[in-house]
Coordinates of C-alpha atoms in Angstrom, one line a residue:
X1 CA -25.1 94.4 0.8
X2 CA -27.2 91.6 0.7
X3 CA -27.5 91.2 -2.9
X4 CA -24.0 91.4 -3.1
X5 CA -24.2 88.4 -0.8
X6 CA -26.8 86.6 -3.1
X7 CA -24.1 87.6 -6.1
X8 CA -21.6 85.9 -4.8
X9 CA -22.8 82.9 -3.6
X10 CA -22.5 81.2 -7.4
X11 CA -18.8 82.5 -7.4
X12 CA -18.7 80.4 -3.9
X13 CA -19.8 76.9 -5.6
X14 CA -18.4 77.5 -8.7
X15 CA -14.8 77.7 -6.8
X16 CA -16.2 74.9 -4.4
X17 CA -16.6 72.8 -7.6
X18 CA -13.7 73.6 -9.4
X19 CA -11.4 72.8 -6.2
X20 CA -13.1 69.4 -5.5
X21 CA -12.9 68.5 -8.8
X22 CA -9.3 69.1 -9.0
X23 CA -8.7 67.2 -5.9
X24 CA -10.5 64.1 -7.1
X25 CA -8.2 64.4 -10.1
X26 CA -5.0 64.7 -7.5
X27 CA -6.2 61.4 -6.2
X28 CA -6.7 59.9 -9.1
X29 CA -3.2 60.6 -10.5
X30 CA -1.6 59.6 -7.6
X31 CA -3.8 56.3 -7.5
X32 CA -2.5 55.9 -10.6
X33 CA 1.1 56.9 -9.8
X34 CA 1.3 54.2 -7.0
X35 CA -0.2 51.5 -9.5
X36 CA 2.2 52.6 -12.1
X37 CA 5.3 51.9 -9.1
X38 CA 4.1 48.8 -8.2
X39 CA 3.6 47.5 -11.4
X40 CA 6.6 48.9 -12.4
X41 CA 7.9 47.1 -9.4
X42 CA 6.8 44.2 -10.1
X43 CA 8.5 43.6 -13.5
X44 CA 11.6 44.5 -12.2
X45 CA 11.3 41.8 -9.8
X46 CA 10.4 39.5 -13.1
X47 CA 13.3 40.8 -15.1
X48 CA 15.8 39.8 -11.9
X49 CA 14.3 36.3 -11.8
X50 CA 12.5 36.9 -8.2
X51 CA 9.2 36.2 -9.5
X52 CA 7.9 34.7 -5.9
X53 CA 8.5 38.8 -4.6
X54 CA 6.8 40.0 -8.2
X55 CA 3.9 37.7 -7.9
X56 CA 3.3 39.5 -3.9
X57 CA 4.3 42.9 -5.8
X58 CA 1.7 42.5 -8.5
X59 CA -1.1 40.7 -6.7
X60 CA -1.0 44.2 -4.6
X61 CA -2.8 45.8 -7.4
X62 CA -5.5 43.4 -8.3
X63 CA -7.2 45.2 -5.1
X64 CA -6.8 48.7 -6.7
X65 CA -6.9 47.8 -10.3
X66 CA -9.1 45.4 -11.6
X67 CA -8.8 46.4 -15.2
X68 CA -6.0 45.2 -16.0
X69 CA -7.4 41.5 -15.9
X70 CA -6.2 40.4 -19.1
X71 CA -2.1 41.6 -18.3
X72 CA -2.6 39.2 -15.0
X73 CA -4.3 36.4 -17.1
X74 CA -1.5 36.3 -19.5
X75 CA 1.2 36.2 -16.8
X76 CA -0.6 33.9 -15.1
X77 CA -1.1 31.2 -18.7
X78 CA 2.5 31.5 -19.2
X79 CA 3.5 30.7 -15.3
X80 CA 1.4 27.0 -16.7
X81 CA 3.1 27.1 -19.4
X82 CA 6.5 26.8 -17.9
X83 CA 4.9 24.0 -15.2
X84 CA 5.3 26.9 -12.6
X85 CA 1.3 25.8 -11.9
X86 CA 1.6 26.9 -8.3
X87 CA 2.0 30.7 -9.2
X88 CA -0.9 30.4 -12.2
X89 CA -2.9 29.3 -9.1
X90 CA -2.2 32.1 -6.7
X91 CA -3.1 34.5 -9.4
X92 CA -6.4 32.6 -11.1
X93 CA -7.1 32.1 -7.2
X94 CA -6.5 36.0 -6.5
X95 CA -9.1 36.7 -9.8
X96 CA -11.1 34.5 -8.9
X97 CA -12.1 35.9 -5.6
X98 CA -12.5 39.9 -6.8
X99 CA -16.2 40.7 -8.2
X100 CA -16.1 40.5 -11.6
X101 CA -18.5 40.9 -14.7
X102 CA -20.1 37.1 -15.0
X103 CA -18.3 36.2 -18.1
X104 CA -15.2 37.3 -17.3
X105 CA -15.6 35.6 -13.5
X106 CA -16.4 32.2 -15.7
X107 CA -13.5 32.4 -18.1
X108 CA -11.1 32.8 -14.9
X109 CA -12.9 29.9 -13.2
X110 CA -11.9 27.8 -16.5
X111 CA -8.2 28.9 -16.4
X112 CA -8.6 28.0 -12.6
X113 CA -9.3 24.7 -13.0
X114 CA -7.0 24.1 -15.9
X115 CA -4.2 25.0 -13.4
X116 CA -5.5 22.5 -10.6
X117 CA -5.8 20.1 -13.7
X118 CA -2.4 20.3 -14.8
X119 CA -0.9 20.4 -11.0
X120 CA -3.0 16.7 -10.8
X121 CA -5.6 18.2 -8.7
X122 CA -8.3 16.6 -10.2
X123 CA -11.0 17.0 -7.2
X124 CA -10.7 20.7 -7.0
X125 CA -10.5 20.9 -11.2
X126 CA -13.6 18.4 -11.0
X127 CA -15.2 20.5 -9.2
X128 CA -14.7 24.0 -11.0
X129 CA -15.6 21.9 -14.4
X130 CA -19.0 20.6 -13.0
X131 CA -20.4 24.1 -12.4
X132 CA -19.1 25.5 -15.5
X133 CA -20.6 22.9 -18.0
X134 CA -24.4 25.0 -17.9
X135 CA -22.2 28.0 -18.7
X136 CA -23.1 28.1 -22.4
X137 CA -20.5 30.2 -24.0
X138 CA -17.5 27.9 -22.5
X139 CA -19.3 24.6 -22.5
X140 CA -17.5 23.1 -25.1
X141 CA -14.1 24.1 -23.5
X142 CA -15.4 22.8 -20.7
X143 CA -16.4 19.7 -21.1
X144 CA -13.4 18.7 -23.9
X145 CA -10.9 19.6 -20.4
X146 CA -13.5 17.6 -17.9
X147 CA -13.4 14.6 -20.8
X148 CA -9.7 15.0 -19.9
X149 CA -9.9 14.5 -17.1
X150 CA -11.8 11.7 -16.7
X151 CA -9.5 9.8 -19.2
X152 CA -6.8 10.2 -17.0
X153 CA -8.6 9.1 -14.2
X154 CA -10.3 6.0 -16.0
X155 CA -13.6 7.3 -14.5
X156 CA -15.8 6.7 -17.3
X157 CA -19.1 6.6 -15.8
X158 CA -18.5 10.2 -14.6
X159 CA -18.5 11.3 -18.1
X160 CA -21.2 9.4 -19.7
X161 CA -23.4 11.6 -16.7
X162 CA -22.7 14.7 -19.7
X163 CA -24.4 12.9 -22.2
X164 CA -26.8 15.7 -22.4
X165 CA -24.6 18.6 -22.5
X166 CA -22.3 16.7 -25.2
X167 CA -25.7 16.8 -26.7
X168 CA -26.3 20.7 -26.7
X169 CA -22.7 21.3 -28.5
X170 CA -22.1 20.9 -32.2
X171 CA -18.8 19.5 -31.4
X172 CA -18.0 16.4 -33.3
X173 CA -15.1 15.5 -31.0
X174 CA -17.1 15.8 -28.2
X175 CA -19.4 13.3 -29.6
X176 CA -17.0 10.5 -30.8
X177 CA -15.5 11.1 -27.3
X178 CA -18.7 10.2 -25.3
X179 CA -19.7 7.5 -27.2
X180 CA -16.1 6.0 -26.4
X181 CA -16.3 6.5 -23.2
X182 CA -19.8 4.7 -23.0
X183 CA -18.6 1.9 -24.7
X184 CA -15.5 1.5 -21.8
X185 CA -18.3 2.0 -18.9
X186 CA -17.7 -1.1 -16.8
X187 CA -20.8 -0.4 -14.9
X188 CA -23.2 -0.1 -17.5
X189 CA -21.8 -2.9 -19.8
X190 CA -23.5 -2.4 -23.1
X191 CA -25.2 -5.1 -25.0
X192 CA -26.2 -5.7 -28.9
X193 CA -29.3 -3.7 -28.0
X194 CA -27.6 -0.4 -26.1
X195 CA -24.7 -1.1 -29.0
X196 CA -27.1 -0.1 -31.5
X197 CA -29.0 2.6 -30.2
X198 CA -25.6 4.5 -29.2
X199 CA -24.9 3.8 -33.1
X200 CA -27.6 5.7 -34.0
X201 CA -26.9 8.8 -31.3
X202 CA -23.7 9.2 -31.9
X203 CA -23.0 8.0 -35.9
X204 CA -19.9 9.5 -36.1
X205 CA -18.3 7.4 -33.8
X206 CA -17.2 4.1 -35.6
X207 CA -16.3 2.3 -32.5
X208 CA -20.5 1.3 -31.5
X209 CA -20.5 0.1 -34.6
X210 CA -17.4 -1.9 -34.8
X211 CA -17.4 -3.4 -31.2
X212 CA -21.4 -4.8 -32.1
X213 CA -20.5 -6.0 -35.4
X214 CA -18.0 -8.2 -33.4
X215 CA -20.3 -9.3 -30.8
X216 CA -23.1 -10.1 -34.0
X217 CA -20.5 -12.7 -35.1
X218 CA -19.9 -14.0 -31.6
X219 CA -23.4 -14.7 -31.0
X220 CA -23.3 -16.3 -34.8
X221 CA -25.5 -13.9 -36.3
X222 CA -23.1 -12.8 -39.3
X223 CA -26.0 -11.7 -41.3
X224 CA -26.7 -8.7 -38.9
X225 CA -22.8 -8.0 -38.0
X226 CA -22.4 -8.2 -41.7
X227 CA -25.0 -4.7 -41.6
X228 CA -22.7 -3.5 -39.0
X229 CA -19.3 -4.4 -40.7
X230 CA -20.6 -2.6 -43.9
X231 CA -21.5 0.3 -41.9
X232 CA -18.0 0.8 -40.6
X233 CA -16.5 0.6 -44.2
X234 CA -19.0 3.4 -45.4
X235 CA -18.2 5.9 -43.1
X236 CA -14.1 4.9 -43.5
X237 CA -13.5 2.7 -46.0
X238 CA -9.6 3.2 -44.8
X239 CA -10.3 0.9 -42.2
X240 CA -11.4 -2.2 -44.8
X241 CA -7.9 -4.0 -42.9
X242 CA -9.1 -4.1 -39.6
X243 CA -12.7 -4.6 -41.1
X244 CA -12.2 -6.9 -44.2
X245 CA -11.5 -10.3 -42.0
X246 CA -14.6 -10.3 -40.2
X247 CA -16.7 -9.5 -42.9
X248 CA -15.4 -12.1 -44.8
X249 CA -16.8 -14.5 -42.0
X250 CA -20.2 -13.3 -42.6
X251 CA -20.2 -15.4 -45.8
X252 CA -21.6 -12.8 -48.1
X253 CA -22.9 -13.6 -51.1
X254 CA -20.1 -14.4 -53.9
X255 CA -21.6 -11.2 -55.8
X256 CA -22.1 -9.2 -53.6
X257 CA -18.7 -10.0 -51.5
X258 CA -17.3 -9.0 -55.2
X259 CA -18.9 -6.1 -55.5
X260 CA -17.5 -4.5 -52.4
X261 CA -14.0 -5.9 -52.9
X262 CA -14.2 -4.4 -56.3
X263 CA -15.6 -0.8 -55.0
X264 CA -13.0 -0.6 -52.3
X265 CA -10.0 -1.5 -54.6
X266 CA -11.1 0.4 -57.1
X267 CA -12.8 3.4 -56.5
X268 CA -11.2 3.5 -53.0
X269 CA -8.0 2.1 -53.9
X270 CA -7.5 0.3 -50.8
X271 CA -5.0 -2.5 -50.9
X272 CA -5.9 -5.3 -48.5
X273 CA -9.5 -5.1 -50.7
X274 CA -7.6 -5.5 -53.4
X275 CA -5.7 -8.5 -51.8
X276 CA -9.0 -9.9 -50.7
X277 CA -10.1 -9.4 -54.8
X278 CA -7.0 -11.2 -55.5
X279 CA -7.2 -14.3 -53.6
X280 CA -11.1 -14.4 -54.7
X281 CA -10.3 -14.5 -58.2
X282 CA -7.6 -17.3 -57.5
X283 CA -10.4 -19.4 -55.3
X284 CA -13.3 -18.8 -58.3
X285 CA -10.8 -20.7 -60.8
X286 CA -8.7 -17.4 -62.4
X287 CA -5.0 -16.9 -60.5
X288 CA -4.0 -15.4 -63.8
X289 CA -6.4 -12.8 -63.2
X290 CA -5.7 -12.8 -59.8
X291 CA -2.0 -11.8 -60.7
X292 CA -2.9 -9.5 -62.8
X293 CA -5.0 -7.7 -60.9
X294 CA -1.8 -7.4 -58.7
X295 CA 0.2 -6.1 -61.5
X296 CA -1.9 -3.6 -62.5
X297 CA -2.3 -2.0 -58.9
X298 CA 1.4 -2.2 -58.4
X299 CA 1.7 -0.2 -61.8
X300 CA -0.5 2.0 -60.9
X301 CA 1.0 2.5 -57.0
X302 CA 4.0 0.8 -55.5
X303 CA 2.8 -1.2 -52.8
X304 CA 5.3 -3.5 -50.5
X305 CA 2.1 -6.0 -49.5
X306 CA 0.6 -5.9 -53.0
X307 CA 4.5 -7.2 -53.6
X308 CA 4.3 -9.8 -51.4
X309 CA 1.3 -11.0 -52.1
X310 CA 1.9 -11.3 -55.9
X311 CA 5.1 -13.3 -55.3
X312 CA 3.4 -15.5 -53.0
X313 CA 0.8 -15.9 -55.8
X314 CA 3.9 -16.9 -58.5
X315 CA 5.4 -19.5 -56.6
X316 CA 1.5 -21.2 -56.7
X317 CA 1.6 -20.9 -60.9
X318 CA 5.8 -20.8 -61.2
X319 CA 6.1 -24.0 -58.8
X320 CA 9.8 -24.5 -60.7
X321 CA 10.8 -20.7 -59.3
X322 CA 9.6 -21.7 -56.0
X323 CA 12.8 -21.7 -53.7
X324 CA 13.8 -18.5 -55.1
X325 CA 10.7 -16.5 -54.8
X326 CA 10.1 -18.1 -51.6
X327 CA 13.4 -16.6 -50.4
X328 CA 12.5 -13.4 -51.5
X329 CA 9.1 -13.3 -49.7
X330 CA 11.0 -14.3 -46.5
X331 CA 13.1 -10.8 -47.1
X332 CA 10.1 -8.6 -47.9
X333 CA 8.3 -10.2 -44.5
X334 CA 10.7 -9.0 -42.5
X335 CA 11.0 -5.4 -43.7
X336 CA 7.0 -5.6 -43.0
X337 CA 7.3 -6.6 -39.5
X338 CA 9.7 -3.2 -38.7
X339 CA 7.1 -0.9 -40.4
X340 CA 4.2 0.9 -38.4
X341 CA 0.7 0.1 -39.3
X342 CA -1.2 2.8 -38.1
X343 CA -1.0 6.9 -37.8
X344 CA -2.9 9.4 -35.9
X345 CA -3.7 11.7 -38.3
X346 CA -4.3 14.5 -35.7
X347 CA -0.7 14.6 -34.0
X348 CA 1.1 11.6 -36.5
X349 CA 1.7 9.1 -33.5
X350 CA 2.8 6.3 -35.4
X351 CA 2.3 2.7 -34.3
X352 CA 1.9 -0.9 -34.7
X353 CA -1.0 -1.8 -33.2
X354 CA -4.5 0.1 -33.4
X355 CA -6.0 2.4 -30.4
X356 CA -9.0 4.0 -30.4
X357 CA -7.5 6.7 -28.0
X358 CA -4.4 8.4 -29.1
X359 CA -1.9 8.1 -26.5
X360 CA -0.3 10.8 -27.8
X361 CA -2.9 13.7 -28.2
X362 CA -5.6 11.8 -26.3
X363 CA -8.1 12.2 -29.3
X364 CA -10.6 9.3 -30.6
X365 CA -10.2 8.0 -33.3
X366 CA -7.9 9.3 -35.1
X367 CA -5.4 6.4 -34.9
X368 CA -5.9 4.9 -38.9
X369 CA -4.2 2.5 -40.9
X370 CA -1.6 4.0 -42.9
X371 CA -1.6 4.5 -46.7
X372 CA 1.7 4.3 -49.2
X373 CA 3.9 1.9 -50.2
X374 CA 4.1 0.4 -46.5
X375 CA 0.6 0.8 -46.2
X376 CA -2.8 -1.6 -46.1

């Protein structure tokens, strides 16, 4: 009898294990039967256009399912999208609280803050943004939406503070951005000195070197903003209108100023150099090869100013045509003064006057003189 005992005892777990497991299962499928109602639920709630009573409906499960992160992440990015930001928040708020892998708990953090960005909470986005930036996986992201922020709230200073993490990105945008925002620090005014150095941190940003080639020539030292100028028209030789005026008070030497009027019309075929070549010719004692320089470009490429300029060069050596191509010139002036003069090359904002921040995407730099038959 007793071994019959001892023989039956492993029939007596085996059952015990077999029946436990099958109740674990039960609960489990009916787990997953309740999440499957409420979800189900919820998305009727959606469908009807209550989405207050599906957002209490569906923020019910994030207790008993946390797996389905991503479903609640994209309900929650197209809640912003629609400028319902007050449900994205409930929902990055909900995630944001539940114990989550780090990563994952980060990337909610970002969404987080973009919703108190775009609701105009800028404190409580600030704040989300600050702790993020040593996360290094979304560092970029984060500080491009903290540089945001700052340029809509003017505060500068705050974002010259991430000149070191700008540093530990490859971002290019990033970059340009900072170095902006340096140069419109009103509490760390930069001089010649600072101008330079920030040149050399940050070269792809053209505006150090612009803004200290201007204050060179202030402080009548052309020789030195002349380095400056030239600088600018290296790295975007598209920019020789808004560049081309100032250099030409530096009072480079007659060769040399040829040589770079020649390279940019040329090579570059830039038309306010080639204007610039133009009227140098005509002041060294040859307007016929002055105007036929213009003649030759306009052959080449219509141009409206390369027009203008030529006819304003014929009533100098045609002084019997004068009235007539002066009335002319007064026509082509003011179709000029209705055409744009600059174009963001990121978005296409198109305007007349230059900015160094679009107001349109809010990138830097992008805003360039326009090309083309209207173009300089």
């Amino acid at each position: 009898m007793l071994e019959l005992l001892f023989l039956l005892l492993p029939i007596a777990a085996a059952y015990g294990w077999f029946y436990g497991r099958n109740s674990l299962r039960r609960e489990e499928l009916k787990g997953k039967a309740h999440v499957a109602k409420n979800l189900s639920s919820g998305l009727n709630f959606l469908l009807t256009d209550q989405e207050d009573k599906a957002i209490e409906q569906l923020l019910q499960l994030l207790d008993i399912e946390a797996a389905t992160i991503d479903t609640y992440l994209a309900l929650a990015n197209l809640f912003r999208r629609r400028g319902d930001w007050d449900k994205a928040i409930r929902i990055h708020e909900k995630l944001h609280h539940l114990k989550l892998p780090k990563t994952q708990a980060q990337q909610i953090q970002l969404e987080l803050a973009n919703d108190y960005f775009s609701a105009g909470l800028y404190d409580r986005a600030e704040k989300l943004l600050t702790e993020l930036v040593q996360a290094e996986q979304l560092r970029e992201k984060t500080l491009k939406l903290l540089f945001t922020l700052f340029i809509a709230t003017h505060e500068w200073h705050k974002a010259v503070s991430f000149s070191h993490d700008v540093d530990k990105t490859d971002s290019k945008s990033l970059r340009i951005a900072i170095a902006n925002m340096r140069c419109l620090d009103q509490q760390k005014p930069l001089d010649a000195f600072s101008l330079r150095l920030l040149s050399q941190q940050y070269p792809q940003a053209i505006r150090p070197k612009f803004e200290l080639a201007q204050m060179l020539l202030k402080q009548q030292l052309p020789e030195e903003a002349a380095v400056a100028f030239k600088a600018v028209l290296q790295q975007k030789p598209q920019w020789a209108a808004e560049i081309l005026p100032g250099l030409a008070q530096c009072q480079l030497p007659s060769a040399e100023w040829y040589q770079l009027l020649s390279q940019l019309a040329h090579k570059n075929k830039n038309i306010t150099a080639t204007i610039f070549l133009a009227d140098w010719l005509v002041q060294t004692g040859s307007p016929a090869a002055g105007e036929q320089l213009l003649l030759e470009k306009l052959q080449q490429k219509p141009n409206i100013r390369l027009f203008q300029r030529l006819l304003q060069l014929r009533q100098i050596t045609e002084p019997e045509h004068r009235a007539a191509l002066h009335s002319v010139e007064q026509l082509v002036n003011a179709y000029l003064e209705t055409k744009i003069l600059f174009s963001c090359r990121n978005c296409g904002f198109k305007t007349r006057q230059t900015y160094w921040l679009c107001p349109s995407c809010q990138q830097w730099e992008t805003v360039e003189p326009l090309s083309g038959i209207d173009g300089r």
